[in-house]
PDB file of C-alpha atoms and ligand atoms in Angstrom:
ATOM      1  CA  MET A   2       8.993  15.017   3.834  1.00  0.00           C
ATOM      2  CA  ARG A   3       9.085  11.063   2.811  1.00  0.00           C
ATOM      3  CA  LEU A   4       6.097  10.381   0.558  1.00  0.00           C
ATOM      4  CA  PHE A   5       3.631   7.728  -0.947  1.00  0.00           C
ATOM      5  CA  VAL A   6       0.786   6.731  -1.944  1.00  0.00           C
ATOM      6  CA  ALA A   7      -1.187   4.196  -0.375  1.00  0.00           C
ATOM      7  CA  VAL A   8      -4.372   2.308  -0.187  1.00  0.00           C
ATOM      8  CA  ARG A   9      -5.939   1.881   3.543  1.00  0.00           C
ATOM      9  CA  LEU A  10      -7.307  -0.975   4.915  1.00  0.00           C
ATOM     10  CA  SER A  11     -10.074  -2.052   6.299  1.00  0.00           C
ATOM     11  CA  PRO A  12     -10.200  -3.143   9.687  1.00  0.00           C
ATOM     12  CA  GLU A  13     -11.319  -6.667   8.726  1.00  0.00           C
ATOM     13  CA  LEU A  14      -8.480  -6.708   5.812  1.00  0.00           C
ATOM     14  CA  ARG A  15      -6.068  -5.363   8.947  1.00  0.00           C
ATOM     15  CA  LYS A  16      -7.393  -8.274  11.407  1.00  0.00           C
ATOM     16  CA  ALA A  17      -6.882 -10.780   8.960  1.00  0.00           C
ATOM     17  CA  LEU A  18      -3.414  -9.915   8.246  1.00  0.00           C
ATOM     18  CA  ILE A  19      -2.599  -9.648  12.149  1.00  0.00           C
ATOM     19  CA  GLN A  20      -3.548 -13.797  12.457  1.00  0.00           C
ATOM     20  CA  VAL A  21      -1.466 -14.280   9.569  1.00  0.00           C
ATOM     21  CA  GLN A  22       1.488 -12.323  11.652  1.00  0.00           C
ATOM     22  CA  ASN A  23       0.514 -14.022  14.533  1.00  0.00           C
ATOM     23  CA  ALA A  24       0.397 -17.459  13.034  1.00  0.00           C
ATOM     24  CA  MET A  25       4.769 -16.889  11.935  1.00  0.00           C
ATOM     25  CA  ARG A  26       5.467 -16.004  15.274  1.00  0.00           C
ATOM     26  CA  ASP A  27       3.736 -19.381  16.618  1.00  0.00           C
ATOM     27  CA  HIS A  28       6.316 -20.535  14.096  1.00  0.00           C
ATOM     28  CA  GLY A  29       8.952 -19.164  15.828  1.00  0.00           C
ATOM     29  CA  VAL A  30       9.523 -16.417  13.297  1.00  0.00           C
ATOM     30  CA  ARG A  31      11.152 -13.393  14.909  1.00  0.00           C
ATOM     31  CA  GLY A  32      11.561  -9.372  12.791  1.00  0.00           C
ATOM     32  CA  ASN A  33      10.324  -6.286  12.675  1.00  0.00           C
ATOM     33  CA  PHE A  34       6.395  -6.709  12.178  1.00  0.00           C
ATOM     34  CA  THR A  35       4.736  -4.128  10.227  1.00  0.00           C
ATOM     35  CA  PRO A  36       2.053  -2.986  13.079  1.00  0.00           C
ATOM     36  CA  GLU A  37      -1.706  -2.854  12.325  1.00  0.00           C
ATOM     37  CA  GLU A  38      -1.970   1.076  12.156  1.00  0.00           C
ATOM     38  CA  ASN A  39       1.209   1.271   9.306  1.00  0.00           C
ATOM     39  CA  LEU A  40      -0.725  -1.783   6.897  1.00  0.00           C
ATOM     40  CA  HIS A  41      -1.691  -0.491   3.935  1.00  0.00           C
ATOM     41  CA  LEU A  42      -0.782  -0.703  -0.190  1.00  0.00           C
ATOM     42  CA  THR A  43       1.712   1.207  -1.318  1.00  0.00           C
ATOM     43  CA  LEU A  44       1.063   2.647  -4.945  1.00  0.00           C
ATOM     44  CA  ALA A  45       3.491   4.750  -5.729  1.00  0.00           C
ATOM     45  CA  PHE A  46       6.201   6.065  -3.904  1.00  0.00           C
ATOM     46  CA  ILE A  47       7.723   9.522  -4.106  1.00  0.00           C
ATOM     47  CA  GLY A  48      10.071   9.403  -1.378  1.00  0.00           C
ATOM     48  CA  ASP A  49      11.409  13.113  -0.027  1.00  0.00           C
ATOM     49  CA  TYR A  50       9.235  15.793  -2.208  1.00  0.00           C
ATOM     50  CA  PRO A  51       9.186  18.817  -0.966  1.00  0.00           C
ATOM     51  CA  ASP A  52       5.808  19.922  -2.016  1.00  0.00           C
ATOM     52  CA  GLU A  53       2.482  17.796   0.212  1.00  0.00           C
ATOM     53  CA  GLN A  54      -0.144  20.359  -2.298  1.00  0.00           C
ATOM     54  CA  ALA A  55       1.887  19.525  -5.499  1.00  0.00           C
ATOM     55  CA  VAL A  56       0.846  16.076  -5.068  1.00  0.00           C
ATOM     56  CA  LEU A  57      -2.223  16.439  -3.461  1.00  0.00           C
ATOM     57  CA  ASP A  58      -3.706  18.838  -6.348  1.00  0.00           C
ATOM     58  CA  ALA A  59      -2.345  15.389  -8.985  1.00  0.00           C
ATOM     59  CA  LEU A  60      -3.404  12.797  -7.212  1.00  0.00           C
ATOM     60  CA  SER A  61      -6.757  14.578  -7.521  1.00  0.00           C
ATOM     61  CA  THR A  62      -7.019  13.580 -11.255  1.00  0.00           C
ATOM     62  CA  VAL A  63      -7.247  10.199 -10.487  1.00  0.00           C
ATOM     63  CA  ARG A  64     -10.366   9.184 -11.584  1.00  0.00           C
ATOM     64  CA  PHE A  65     -11.701   5.517 -10.333  1.00  0.00           C
ATOM     65  CA  THR A  66     -14.984   3.543  -9.988  1.00  0.00           C
ATOM     66  CA  PRO A  67     -15.138   1.619  -6.005  1.00  0.00           C
ATOM     67  CA  PHE A  68     -13.733  -2.205  -6.960  1.00  0.00           C
ATOM     68  CA  THR A  69     -12.615  -4.861  -4.633  1.00  0.00           C
ATOM     69  CA  LEU A  70      -9.475  -6.197  -3.045  1.00  0.00           C
ATOM     70  CA  SER A  71      -9.223  -9.274  -1.645  1.00  0.00           C
ATOM     71  CA  LEU A  72      -5.979 -11.073   0.462  1.00  0.00           C
ATOM     72  CA  ASP A  73      -4.237 -13.676  -1.465  1.00  0.00           C
ATOM     73  CA  GLY A  74      -1.834 -15.737  -0.432  1.00  0.00           C
ATOM     74  CA  VAL A  75       1.206 -14.560   1.189  1.00  0.00           C
ATOM     75  CA  GLY A  76       5.525 -14.197  -0.416  1.00  0.00           C
ATOM     76  CA  CYS A  77       8.949 -12.579   0.048  1.00  0.00           C
ATOM     77  CA  PHE A  78      11.392 -10.444  -1.381  1.00  0.00           C
ATOM     78  CA  GLY A  79      14.084 -11.628   0.130  1.00  0.00           C
ATOM     79  CA  ASP A  80      13.969 -11.222   4.515  1.00  0.00           C
ATOM     80  CA  LEU A  81      10.495  -8.639   3.889  1.00  0.00           C
ATOM     81  CA  TRP A  82       7.575 -11.700   3.968  1.00  0.00           C
ATOM     82  CA  TRP A  83       4.079  -9.888   2.849  1.00  0.00           C
ATOM     83  CA  ALA A  84       0.692 -10.729   1.780  1.00  0.00           C
ATOM     84  CA  GLY A  85      -0.486 -10.569  -1.778  1.00  0.00           C
ATOM     85  CA  VAL A  86      -4.192  -9.946  -3.176  1.00  0.00           C
ATOM     86  CA  GLN A  87      -5.644 -11.539  -5.438  1.00  0.00           C
ATOM     87  CA  GLU A  88      -4.429 -10.101  -9.009  1.00  0.00           C
ATOM     88  CA  SER A  89      -6.746  -7.083 -10.124  1.00  0.00           C
ATOM     89  CA  ALA A  90      -7.033  -4.967 -13.502  1.00  0.00           C
ATOM     90  CA  PRO A  91      -8.635  -2.122 -11.408  1.00  0.00           C
ATOM     91  CA  LEU A  92      -5.989  -1.927  -9.535  1.00  0.00           C
ATOM     92  CA  ALA A  93      -3.459  -1.644 -11.694  1.00  0.00           C
ATOM     93  CA  ALA A  94      -4.954   0.481 -13.563  1.00  0.00           C
ATOM     94  CA  LEU A  95      -5.648   2.240 -10.574  1.00  0.00           C
ATOM     95  CA  ALA A  96      -1.737   2.366 -10.213  1.00  0.00           C
ATOM     96  CA  ARG A  97      -0.889   2.777 -13.678  1.00  0.00           C
ATOM     97  CA  ARG A  98      -3.234   6.279 -12.840  1.00  0.00           C
ATOM     98  CA  VAL A  99      -1.783   7.891 -10.120  1.00  0.00           C
ATOM     99  CA  ARG A 100       2.162   7.242 -11.796  1.00  0.00           C
ATOM    100  CA  ARG A 101       0.473   8.418 -14.523  1.00  0.00           C
ATOM    101  CA  ALA A 102      -0.480  12.024 -12.665  1.00  0.00           C
ATOM    102  CA  LEU A 103       2.455  12.356 -10.871  1.00  0.00           C
ATOM    103  CA  ALA A 104       4.677  12.363 -14.354  1.00  0.00           C
ATOM    104  CA  GLU A 105       2.508  14.170 -16.110  1.00  0.00           C
ATOM    105  CA  ASN A 106       3.127  16.866 -13.445  1.00  0.00           C
ATOM    106  CA  GLY A 107       6.935  16.587 -12.956  1.00  0.00           C
ATOM    107  CA  ILE A 108       6.292  14.910  -9.568  1.00  0.00           C
ATOM    108  CA  PRO A 109       9.436  11.805  -9.147  1.00  0.00           C
ATOM    109  CA  PHE A 110       7.999   8.688  -8.422  1.00  0.00           C
ATOM    110  CA  ASP A 111       9.990   4.908  -8.104  1.00  0.00           C
ATOM    111  CA  ARG A 112       9.629   3.246 -10.837  1.00  0.00           C
ATOM    112  CA  LYS A 113      10.258  -0.179 -10.433  1.00  0.00           C
ATOM    113  CA  ARG A 114       7.398  -2.241 -11.369  1.00  0.00           C
ATOM    114  CA  PHE A 115       4.657  -1.737  -9.916  1.00  0.00           C
ATOM    115  CA  SER A 116       4.122  -5.630  -7.484  1.00  0.00           C
ATOM    116  CA  PRO A 117       1.314  -5.148  -4.973  1.00  0.00           C
ATOM    117  CA  HIS A 118       1.959  -6.398  -1.656  1.00  0.00           C
ATOM    118  CA  ILE A 119       0.516  -5.673   1.976  1.00  0.00           C
ATOM    119  CA  THR A 120       4.325  -5.835   4.010  1.00  0.00           C
ATOM    120  CA  LEU A 121       3.561  -8.067   7.269  1.00  0.00           C
ATOM    121  CA  ILE A 122       7.443  -8.475   8.611  1.00  0.00           C
ATOM    122  CA  ARG A 123      11.032  -7.152   7.443  1.00  0.00           C
ATOM    123  CA  LYS A 124      14.315  -8.631   8.507  1.00  0.00           C
ATOM    124  CA  ALA A 125      12.292 -12.012   9.185  1.00  0.00           C
ATOM    125  CA  SER A 126      14.777 -14.236  11.089  1.00  0.00           C
ATOM    126  CA  ARG A 127      13.498 -17.234   9.248  1.00  0.00           C
ATOM    127  CA  ASP A 128      11.387 -18.611   6.324  1.00  0.00           C
ATOM    128  CA  ALA A 129       7.774 -18.213   7.204  1.00  0.00           C
ATOM    129  CA  ALA A 130       6.351 -19.934   3.593  1.00  0.00           C
ATOM    130  CA  GLY A 131       3.166 -21.951   3.371  1.00  0.00           C
ATOM    131  CA  MET A 132       1.045 -19.152   5.880  1.00  0.00           C
ATOM    132  CA  ALA A 133      -2.275 -18.060   3.941  1.00  0.00           C
ATOM    133  CA  ALA A 134      -4.465 -15.320   5.538  1.00  0.00           C
ATOM    134  CA  ALA A 135      -7.869 -15.664   5.484  1.00  0.00           C
ATOM    135  CA  PRO A 136      -9.718 -15.278   2.428  1.00  0.00           C
ATOM    136  CA  VAL A 137     -11.174 -11.113   3.175  1.00  0.00           C
ATOM    137  CA  SER A 138     -11.717  -8.855   0.814  1.00  0.00           C
ATOM    138  CA  MET A 139     -12.775  -5.332   0.961  1.00  0.00           C
ATOM    139  CA  SER A 140     -14.453  -2.363  -1.206  1.00  0.00           C
ATOM    140  CA  VAL A 141     -11.342   0.171  -2.618  1.00  0.00           C
ATOM    141  CA  ASP A 142     -13.789   3.806  -2.346  1.00  0.00           C
ATOM    142  CA  ALA A 143     -10.241   5.599  -1.819  1.00  0.00           C
ATOM    143  CA  PHE A 144      -5.975   6.052  -2.586  1.00  0.00           C
ATOM    144  CA  SER A 145      -4.532   8.067   0.163  1.00  0.00           C
ATOM    145  CA  LEU A 146      -1.523  10.180   0.403  1.00  0.00           C
ATOM    146  CA  MET A 147       0.737   9.384   2.934  1.00  0.00           C
ATOM    147  CA  ARG A 148       3.647  10.516   4.993  1.00  0.00           C
ATOM    148  CA  SER A 149       6.356   8.256   6.338  1.00  0.00           C
ATOM    149  CA  ASP A 150       8.333   9.480   9.777  1.00  0.00           C
ATOM    150  CA  ARG A 151      10.987   7.662  11.906  1.00  0.00           C
ATOM    151  CA  GLY A 152       9.972   7.438  14.603  1.00  0.00           C
ATOM    152  CA  ARG A 153      11.546   6.428  18.483  1.00  0.00           C
ATOM    153  CA  ARG A 154       9.638   2.953  17.701  1.00  0.00           C
ATOM    154  CA  GLY A 155       9.695   2.383  13.964  1.00  0.00           C
ATOM    155  CA  MET A 156       7.797   4.114  10.815  1.00  0.00           C
ATOM    156  CA  ILE A 157       4.895   6.739  11.703  1.00  0.00           C
ATOM    157  CA  TYR A 158       3.039   7.444   8.841  1.00  0.00           C
ATOM    158  CA  THR A 159       0.317  10.345   8.515  1.00  0.00           C
ATOM    159  CA  GLU A 160      -2.424  11.051   6.023  1.00  0.00           C
ATOM    160  CA  LEU A 161      -1.910  14.136   4.830  1.00  0.00           C
ATOM    161  CA  GLY A 162      -5.491  12.967   1.964  1.00  0.00           C
ATOM    162  CA  SER A 163      -7.052  11.281  -0.073  1.00  0.00           C
ATOM    163  CA  VAL A 164      -9.027  10.434  -2.938  1.00  0.00           C
ATOM    164  CA  ALA A 165     -12.203   9.060  -3.814  1.00  0.00           C
ATOM    165  CA  ALA A 166     -13.618   7.033  -5.999  1.00  0.00           C
ATOM    166  CA  GLN A 167     -16.610   7.909  -7.949  1.00  0.00           C
ATOM    167  CA  PRO A 168     -20.234   6.160  -7.938  1.00  0.00           C
ATOM    168  CA  GLY A 169     -19.880   4.301 -11.607  1.00  0.00           C
ATOM    169  CA  GLY A 170     -20.502   5.492 -15.113  1.00  0.00           C
ATOM    170  CA  ARG A 171     -16.933   6.643 -16.983  1.00  0.00           C
ATOM    171  CA  GLY A 172     -13.100   5.991 -15.720  1.00  0.00           C
ATOM    172  CA  SER A 173     -14.983   2.725 -15.197  1.00  0.00           C
ATOM    173  CA  ALA A 174     -12.576   0.636 -12.433  1.00  0.00           C
ATOM    174  CA  GLY A 175     -10.398  -1.331 -15.265  1.00  0.00           C
ATOM    175  CA  GLU A 176     -10.865   0.862 -17.881  1.00  0.00           C
ATOM    176  CA  ASP A 177      -7.685   2.633 -18.526  1.00  0.00           C
ATOM    177  CA  VAL A 178      -8.165   6.247 -19.887  1.00  0.00           C
TER     178      VAL A 178
HETATM  179  P1  2AM B  28       7.811  -2.272   1.426  1.00  0.00           P
HETATM  180  O1  2AM B  28       6.635  -2.100   2.203  1.00  0.00           O
HETATM  181  O2  2AM B  28       7.899  -3.137   0.223  1.00  0.00           O
HETATM  182  O3  2AM B  28       8.763  -1.668   1.800  1.00  0.00           O
HETATM  183  C1  2AM B  28       6.571   2.789   2.382  1.00  0.00           C
HETATM  184  O4  2AM B  28       7.656   3.503   2.812  1.00  0.00           O
HETATM  185  C2  2AM B  28       6.226   2.209   1.411  1.00  0.00           C
HETATM  186  O5  2AM B  28       6.848   2.295   0.208  1.00  0.00           O
HETATM  187  C3  2AM B  28       6.280   0.962   1.762  1.00  0.00           C
HETATM  188  O6  2AM B  28       5.022   0.534   1.557  1.00  0.00           O
HETATM  189  C4  2AM B  28       7.551   0.276   1.166  1.00  0.00           C
HETATM  190  O7  2AM B  28       7.564  -0.891   0.252  1.00  0.00           O
HETATM  191  C5  2AM B  28       7.096   0.981  -0.618  1.00  0.00           C
HETATM  192  N1  2AM B  28       8.021   1.234  -1.101  1.00  0.00           N
HETATM  193  C6  2AM B  28       8.223   1.018  -2.585  1.00  0.00           C
HETATM  194  N2  2AM B  28       9.676   1.475  -2.936  1.00  0.00           N
HETATM  195  C7  2AM B  28      10.060   2.061  -2.373  1.00  0.00           C
HETATM  196  C8  2AM B  28      11.865   2.198  -2.045  1.00  0.00           C
HETATM  197  N3  2AM B  28      12.645   2.331  -2.639  1.00  0.00           N
HETATM  198  N4  2AM B  28      11.881   3.209  -0.758  1.00  0.00           N
HETATM  199  C9  2AM B  28      11.262   3.391  -0.208  1.00  0.00           C
HETATM  200  N5  2AM B  28       9.481   2.450   0.111  1.00  0.00           N
HETATM  201  C10 2AM B  28       9.304   1.923  -0.736  1.00  0.00           C
END
């Protein structure tokens, strides 16, 4: 079972990202565009791991309070183009806490530095520089454990469970506990 931990995006954010993808298409960019329902921001990539419940138990120990996520410009890793988000200490803290909870429970994950991005297209045929998303924001009130399966027409992501933010108080966003 291939697993990852992600922030799922609001309909408004996804709509803004679809507009960026459409602008790319209008500029002649071809490739594997991420379908709207698959758009997400990964906090940690676990990969193949058999024990879904152990991961959910580990993630349930993570405490955070709601925070705002805002779209920013567009960038790339080679021919993969993504939408960035405005620098966010609470987001970085959430990723750190998720990764710490996994590590403390012996669950392996990709230790590459957290580099927040929302993949818009893989194998882009040409440069998609100069695009920008509308200045849309959302409140991050939860994060999710996702399973990734290869379907006939691309990847299928299924939410296995989610962890909700705490309403304010100790362990608040940005504070690393
Ligand atoms: P990507 O969009 O940049 O490819 C599911 O594959 C999610 O986990 C994607 O958001 C993917 O990021 C991310 N991910 C992070 N590290 C990964 C890895 N080593 N292999 C596959 N996906 C990874």
